Short mmCIF file of C-alpha atoms in Angstrom, two decimals:
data_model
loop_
_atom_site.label_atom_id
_atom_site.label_comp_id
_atom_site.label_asym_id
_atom_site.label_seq_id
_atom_site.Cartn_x
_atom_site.Cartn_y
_atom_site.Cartn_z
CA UNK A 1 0.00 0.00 0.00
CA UNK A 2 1.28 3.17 -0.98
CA UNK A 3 2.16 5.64 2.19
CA UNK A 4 0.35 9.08 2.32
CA UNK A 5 1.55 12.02 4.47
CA UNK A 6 -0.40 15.03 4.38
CA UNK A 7 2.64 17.24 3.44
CA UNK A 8 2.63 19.63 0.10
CA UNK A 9 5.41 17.62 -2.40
CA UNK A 10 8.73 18.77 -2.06
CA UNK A 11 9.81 21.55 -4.74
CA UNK A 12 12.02 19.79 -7.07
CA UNK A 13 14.73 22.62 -6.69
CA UNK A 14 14.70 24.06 -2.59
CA UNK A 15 16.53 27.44 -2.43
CA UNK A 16 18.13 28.04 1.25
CA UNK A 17 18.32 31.52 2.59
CA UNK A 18 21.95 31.99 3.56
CA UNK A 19 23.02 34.77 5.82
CA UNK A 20 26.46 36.35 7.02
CA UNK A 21 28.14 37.28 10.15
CA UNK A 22 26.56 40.53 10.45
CA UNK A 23 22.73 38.50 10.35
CA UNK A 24 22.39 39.91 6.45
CA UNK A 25 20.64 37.55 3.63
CA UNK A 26 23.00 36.04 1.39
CA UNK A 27 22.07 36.02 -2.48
CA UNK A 28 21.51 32.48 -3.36
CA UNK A 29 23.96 31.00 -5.12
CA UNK A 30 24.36 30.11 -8.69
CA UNK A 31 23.94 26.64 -10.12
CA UNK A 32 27.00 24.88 -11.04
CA UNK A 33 28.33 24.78 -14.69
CA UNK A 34 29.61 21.91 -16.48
CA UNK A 35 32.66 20.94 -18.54
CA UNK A 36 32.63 19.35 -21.48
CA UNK A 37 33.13 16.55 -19.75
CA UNK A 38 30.50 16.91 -17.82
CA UNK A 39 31.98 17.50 -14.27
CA UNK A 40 31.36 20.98 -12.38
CA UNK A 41 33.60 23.63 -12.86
CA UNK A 42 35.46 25.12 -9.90
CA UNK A 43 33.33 27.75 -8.37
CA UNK A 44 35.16 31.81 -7.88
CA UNK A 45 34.50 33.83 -4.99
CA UNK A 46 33.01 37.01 -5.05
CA UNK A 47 33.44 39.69 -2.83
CA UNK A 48 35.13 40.04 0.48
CA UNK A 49 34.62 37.78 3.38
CA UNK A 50 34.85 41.02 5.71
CA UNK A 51 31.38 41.73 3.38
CA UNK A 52 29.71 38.41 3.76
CA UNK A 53 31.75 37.14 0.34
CA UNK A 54 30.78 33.88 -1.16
CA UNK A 55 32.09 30.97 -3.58
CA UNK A 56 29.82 30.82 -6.85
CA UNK A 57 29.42 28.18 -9.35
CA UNK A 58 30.02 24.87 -7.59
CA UNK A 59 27.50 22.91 -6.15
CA UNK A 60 29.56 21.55 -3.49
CA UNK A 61 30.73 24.57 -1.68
CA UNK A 62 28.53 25.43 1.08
CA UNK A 63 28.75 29.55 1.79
CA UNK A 64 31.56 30.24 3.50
CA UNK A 65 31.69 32.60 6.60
CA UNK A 66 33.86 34.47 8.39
CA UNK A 67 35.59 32.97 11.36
CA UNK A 68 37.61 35.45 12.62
CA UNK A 69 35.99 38.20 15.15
CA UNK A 70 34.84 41.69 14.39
CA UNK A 71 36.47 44.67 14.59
CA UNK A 72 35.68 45.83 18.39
CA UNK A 73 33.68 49.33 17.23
CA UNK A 74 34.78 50.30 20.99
CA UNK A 75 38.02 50.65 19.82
CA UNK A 76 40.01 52.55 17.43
CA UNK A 77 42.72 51.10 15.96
CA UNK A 78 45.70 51.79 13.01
CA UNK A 79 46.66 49.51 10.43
CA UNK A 80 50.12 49.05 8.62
CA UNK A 81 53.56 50.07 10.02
CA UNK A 82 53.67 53.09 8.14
CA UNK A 83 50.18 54.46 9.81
CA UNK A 84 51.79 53.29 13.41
CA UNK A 85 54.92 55.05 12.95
CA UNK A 86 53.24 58.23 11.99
CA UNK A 87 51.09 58.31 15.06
CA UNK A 88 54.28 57.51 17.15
CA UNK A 89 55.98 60.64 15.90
CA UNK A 90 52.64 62.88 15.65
CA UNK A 91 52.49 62.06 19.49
CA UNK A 92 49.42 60.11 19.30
CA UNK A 93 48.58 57.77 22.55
CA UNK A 94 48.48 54.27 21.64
CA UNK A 95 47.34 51.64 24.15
CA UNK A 96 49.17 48.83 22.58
CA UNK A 97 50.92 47.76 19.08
CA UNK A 98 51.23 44.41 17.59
CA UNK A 99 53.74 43.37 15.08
CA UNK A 100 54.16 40.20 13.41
CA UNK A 101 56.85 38.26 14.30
CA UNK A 102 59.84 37.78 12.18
CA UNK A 103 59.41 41.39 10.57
CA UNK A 104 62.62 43.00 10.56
CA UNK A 105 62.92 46.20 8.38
CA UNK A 106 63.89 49.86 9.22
CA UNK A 107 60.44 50.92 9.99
CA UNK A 108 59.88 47.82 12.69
CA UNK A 109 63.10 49.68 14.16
CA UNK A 110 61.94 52.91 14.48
CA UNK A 111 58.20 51.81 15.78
CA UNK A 112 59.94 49.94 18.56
CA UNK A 113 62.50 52.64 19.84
CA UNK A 114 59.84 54.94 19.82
CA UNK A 115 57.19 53.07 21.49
CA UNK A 116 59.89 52.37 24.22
CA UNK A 117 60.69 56.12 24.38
CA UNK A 118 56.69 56.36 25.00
CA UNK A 119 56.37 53.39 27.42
CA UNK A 120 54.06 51.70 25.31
CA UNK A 121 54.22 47.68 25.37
CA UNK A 122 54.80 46.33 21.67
CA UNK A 123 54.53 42.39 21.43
CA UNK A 124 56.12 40.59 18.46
CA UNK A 125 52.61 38.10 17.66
CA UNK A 126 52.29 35.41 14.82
CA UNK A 127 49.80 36.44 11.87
CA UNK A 128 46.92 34.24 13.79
CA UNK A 129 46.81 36.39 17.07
CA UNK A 130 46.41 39.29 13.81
CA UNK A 131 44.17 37.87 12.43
CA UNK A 132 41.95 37.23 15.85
CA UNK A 133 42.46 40.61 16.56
CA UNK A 134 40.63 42.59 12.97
CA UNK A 135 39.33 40.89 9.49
CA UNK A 136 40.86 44.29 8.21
CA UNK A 137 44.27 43.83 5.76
CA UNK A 138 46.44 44.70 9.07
CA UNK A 139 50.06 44.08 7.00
CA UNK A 140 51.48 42.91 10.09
CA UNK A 141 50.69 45.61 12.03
CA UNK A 142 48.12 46.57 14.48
CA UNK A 143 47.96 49.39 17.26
CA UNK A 144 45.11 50.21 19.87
CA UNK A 145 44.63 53.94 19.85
CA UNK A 146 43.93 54.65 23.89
CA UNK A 147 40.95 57.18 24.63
CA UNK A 148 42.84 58.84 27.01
CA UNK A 149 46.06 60.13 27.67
CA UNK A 150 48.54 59.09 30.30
CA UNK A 151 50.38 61.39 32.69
CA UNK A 152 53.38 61.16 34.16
CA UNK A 153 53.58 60.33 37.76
CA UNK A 154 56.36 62.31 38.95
CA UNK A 155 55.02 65.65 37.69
CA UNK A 156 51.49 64.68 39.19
CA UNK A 157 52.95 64.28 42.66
CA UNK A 158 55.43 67.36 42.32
CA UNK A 159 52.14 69.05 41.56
CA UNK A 160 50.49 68.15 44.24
CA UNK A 161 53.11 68.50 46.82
CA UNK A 162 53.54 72.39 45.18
CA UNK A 163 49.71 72.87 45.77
CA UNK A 164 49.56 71.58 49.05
CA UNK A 165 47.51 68.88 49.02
CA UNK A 166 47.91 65.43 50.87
CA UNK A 167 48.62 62.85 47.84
CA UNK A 168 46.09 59.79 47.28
CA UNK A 169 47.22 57.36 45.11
CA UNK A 170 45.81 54.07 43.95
CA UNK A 171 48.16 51.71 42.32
CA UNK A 172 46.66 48.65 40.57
CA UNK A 173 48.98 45.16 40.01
CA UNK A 174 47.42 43.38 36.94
CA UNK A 175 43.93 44.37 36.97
CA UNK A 176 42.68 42.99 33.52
CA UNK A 177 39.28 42.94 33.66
CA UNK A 178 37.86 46.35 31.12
CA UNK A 179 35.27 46.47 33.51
CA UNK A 180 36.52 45.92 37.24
CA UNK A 181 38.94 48.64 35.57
CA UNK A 182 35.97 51.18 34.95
CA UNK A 183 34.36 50.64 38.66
CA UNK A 184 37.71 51.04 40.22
CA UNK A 185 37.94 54.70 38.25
CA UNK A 186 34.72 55.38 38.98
CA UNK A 187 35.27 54.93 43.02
CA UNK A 188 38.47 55.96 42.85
CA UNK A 189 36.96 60.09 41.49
CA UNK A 190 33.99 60.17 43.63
CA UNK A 191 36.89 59.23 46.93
CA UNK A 192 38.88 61.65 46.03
CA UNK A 193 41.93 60.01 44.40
CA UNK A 194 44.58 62.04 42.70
CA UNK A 195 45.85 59.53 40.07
CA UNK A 196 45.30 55.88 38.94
CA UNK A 197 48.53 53.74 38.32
CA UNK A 198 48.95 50.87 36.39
CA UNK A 199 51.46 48.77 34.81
CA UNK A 200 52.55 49.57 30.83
CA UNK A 201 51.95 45.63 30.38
CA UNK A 202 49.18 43.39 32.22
CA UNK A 203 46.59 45.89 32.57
CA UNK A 204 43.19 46.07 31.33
CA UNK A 205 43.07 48.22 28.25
CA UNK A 206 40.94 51.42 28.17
CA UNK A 207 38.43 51.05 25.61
CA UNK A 208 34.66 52.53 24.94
CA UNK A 209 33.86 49.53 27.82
CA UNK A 210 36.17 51.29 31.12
CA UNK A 211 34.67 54.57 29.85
CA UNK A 212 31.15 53.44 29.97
CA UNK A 213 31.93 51.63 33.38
CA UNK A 214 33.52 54.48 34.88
CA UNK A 215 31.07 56.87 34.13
CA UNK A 216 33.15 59.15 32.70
CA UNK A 217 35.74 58.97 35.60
CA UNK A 218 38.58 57.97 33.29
CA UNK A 219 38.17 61.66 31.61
CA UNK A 220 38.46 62.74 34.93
CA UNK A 221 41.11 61.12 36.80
CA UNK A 222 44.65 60.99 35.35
CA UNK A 223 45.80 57.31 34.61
CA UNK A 224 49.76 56.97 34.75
CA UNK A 225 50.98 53.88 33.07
CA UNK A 226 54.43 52.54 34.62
CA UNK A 227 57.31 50.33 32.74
CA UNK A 228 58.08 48.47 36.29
CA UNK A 229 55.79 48.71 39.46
CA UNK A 230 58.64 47.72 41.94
CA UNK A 231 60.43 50.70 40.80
CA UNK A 232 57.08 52.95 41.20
CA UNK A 233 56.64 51.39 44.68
CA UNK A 234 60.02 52.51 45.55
CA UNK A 235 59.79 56.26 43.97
CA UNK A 236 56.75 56.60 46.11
CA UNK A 237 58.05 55.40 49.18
CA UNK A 238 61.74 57.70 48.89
CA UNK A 239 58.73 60.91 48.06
CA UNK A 240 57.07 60.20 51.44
CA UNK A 241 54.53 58.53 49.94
CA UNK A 242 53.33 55.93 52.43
CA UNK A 243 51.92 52.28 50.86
CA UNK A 244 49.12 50.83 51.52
CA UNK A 245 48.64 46.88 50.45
CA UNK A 246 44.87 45.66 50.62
CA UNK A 247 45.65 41.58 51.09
CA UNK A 248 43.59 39.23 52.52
CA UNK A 249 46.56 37.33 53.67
CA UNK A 250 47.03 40.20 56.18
CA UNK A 251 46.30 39.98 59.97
CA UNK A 252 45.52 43.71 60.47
CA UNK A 253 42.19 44.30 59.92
CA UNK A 254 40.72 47.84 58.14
CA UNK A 255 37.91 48.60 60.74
CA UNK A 256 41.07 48.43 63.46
CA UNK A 257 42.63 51.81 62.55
CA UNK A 258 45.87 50.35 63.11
CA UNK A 259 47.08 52.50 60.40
CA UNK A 260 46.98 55.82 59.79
CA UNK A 261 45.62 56.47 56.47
CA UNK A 262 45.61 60.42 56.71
CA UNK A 263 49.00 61.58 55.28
CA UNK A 264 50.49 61.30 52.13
CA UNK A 265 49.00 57.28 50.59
CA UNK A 266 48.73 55.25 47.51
CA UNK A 267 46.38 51.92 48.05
CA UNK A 268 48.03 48.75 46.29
CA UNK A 269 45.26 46.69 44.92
CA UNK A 270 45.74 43.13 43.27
CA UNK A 271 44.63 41.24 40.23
CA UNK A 272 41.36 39.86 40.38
CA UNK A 273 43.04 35.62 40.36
CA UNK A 274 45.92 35.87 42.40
CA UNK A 275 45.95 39.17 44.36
CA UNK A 276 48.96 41.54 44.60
CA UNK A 277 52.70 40.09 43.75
CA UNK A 278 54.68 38.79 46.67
CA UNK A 279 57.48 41.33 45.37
CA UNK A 280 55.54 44.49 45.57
CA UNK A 281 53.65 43.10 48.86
CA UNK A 282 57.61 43.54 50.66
CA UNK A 283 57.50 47.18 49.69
CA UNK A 284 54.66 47.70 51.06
CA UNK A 285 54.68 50.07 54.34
CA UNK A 286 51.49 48.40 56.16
CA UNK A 287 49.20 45.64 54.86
CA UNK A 288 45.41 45.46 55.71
CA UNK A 289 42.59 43.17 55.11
CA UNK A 290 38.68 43.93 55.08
CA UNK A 291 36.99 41.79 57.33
CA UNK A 292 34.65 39.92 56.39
CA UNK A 293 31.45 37.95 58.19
CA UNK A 294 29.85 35.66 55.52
CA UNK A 295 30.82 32.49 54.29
CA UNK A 296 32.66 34.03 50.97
CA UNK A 297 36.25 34.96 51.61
CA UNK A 298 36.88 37.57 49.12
CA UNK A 299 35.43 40.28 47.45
CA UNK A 300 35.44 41.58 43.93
CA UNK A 301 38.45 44.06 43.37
CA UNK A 302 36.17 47.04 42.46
CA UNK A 303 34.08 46.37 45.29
CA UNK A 304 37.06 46.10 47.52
CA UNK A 305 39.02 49.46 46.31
CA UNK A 306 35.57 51.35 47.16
CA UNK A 307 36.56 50.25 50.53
CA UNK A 308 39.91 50.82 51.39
CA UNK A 309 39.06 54.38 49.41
CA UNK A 310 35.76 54.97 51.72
CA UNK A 311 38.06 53.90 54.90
CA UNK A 312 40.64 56.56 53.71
CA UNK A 313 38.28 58.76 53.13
CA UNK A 314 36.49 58.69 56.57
CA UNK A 315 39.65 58.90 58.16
CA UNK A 316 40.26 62.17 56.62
CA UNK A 317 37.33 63.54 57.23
CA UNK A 318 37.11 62.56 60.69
CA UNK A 319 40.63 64.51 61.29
CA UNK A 320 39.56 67.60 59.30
CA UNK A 321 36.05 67.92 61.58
CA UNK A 322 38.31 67.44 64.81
#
């Protein structure tokens, strides 16, 4: 007996709608042509894959899309070594540059000894980290153009010594999280801090993200990006600058007031995995933990800056009213 379904017949020739990475229809492709001896001809491609491009004429290619990511639109970035080295010498402020390793020319040269002169962190990558990072031609070269501009933190605190005020620092080991990096910024301006410091390599970048996090505190605060913290630990400490390390491994507690958080201060804060570095933990003056009554033993680091900045802040307060 012949089976009946109650389904319409199948067209003879089914067209799938094909879309690309940005959710767009595809045309439908084109029916493969045929030799003379009657196999199918190799199909072209057409277009770019950065625009959805596709292979035509062979039946057995399936539309091809694009694997690599997007183009972060929250962050600006150059192309090509000669586009790099012209923002290096126009004075531009780039958050990072990538080069593709094994490139060794004059121009490679100059973008390194530059970069170095301007403490930004160039890293020699194959072409797949490249490739990850844009679809874009790159040419072996890619830079992140930073939103902001760093300051240097020896004329900040000369500043501030000159105006008379009472230096607040906060000094961040490997924070690398974009947005524990814009909450810290944004508790960091409303407590008063005078600068944000943070290593030139290991840090979170600061992209459209931090800004949007931080609520417009990175336009605010200045941000002063440091080749080597143990050496910024040290300046500090010779300028009178007392340090502050907020570790849970600490048997001081904050609500204590064992310390006197009043005078001159920069608050060390550590990475989000495996807190601050046992090296820069030995330069610091006085280390302090916030207690803590529930069952969890740590905090988030944004959550914990706001406070060991609120604690600071009190402090001073409380010594101004008396």
């Amino acid at each position: 007996m012949e089976k009946r379904t109650n389904r319409p017949p199948r067209p003879l020739t089914e067209r799938r709608q094909f879309f690309d990475s940005e959710n767009r229809p595809v045309p439908n492709r084109r029916p493969a042509s045929r030799d003379a001896e009657g196999r199918a001809e190799e199909g072209r491609f057409e277009g770019s894959r950065a625009e959805g491009g596709r292979y035509e004429g062979s039946r057995s290619d399936k539309p091809r899309y694009p694997h690599r990511p997007a183009q972060d639109r929250s962050i600006d970035m150059i192309f090509g070594l000669r586009p790099i080295l012209e923002a290096l010498n126009a004075g531009r402020t780039l958050d990072k540059i990538f080069l593709l390793r094994g490139t060794k020319n004059s121009m490679t040269q100059d973008i390194t000894a530059l970069a170095k002169t301007a403490n930004i962190p160039v890293s020699m990558v194959p072409v797949e980290k490249l490739d990850g990072i844009t679809r874009k031609n790159h040419q072996g070269a890619v830079a992140y153009v930073s939103p902001i501009d760093y300051m240097p933190l020896d004329s900040i605190l000369a500043s501030l010594y000159e105006e008379g005020k009472t230096p607040l620092l906060l000094v961040l080991d490997r924070i690398t999280d974009v947005r524990n990096f814009g909450s810290i910024a944004r508790n960091a301006e409303c407590m008063g801090v005078h600068a944000i410091v943070v290593p030139s390599r290991g840090a979170a970048q600061v992209n459209g993200d931090a800004l949007k996090t931080s609520a417009g505190a990175l336009n605010l605060i200045p941000v002063c990006r440091e080749p080597n913290l143990k050496d910024t630990l040290t300046f500090l400490r010779e300028s009178g600058v007392q340090v502050v390390a907020c570790t849970e491994k600490s048997d001081a507690s904050l609500e204590a007031e064992t310390v006197d958080l009043t005078g001159p201060l920069a608050i060390l804060m550590g990475s989000e995995e495996d807190g601050i570095s046992p090296e820069y933990l030995r330069l610091a003056d006085h280390k302090l933990r916030i207690p803590m009554a529930g069952q969890i033993s740590s905090l988030n680091v944004s959550v914990a800056s706001g406070i060991m900045l609120y604690e600071v802040l009190r402090q001073r307060l409380k010594s101004i009213n008396n």
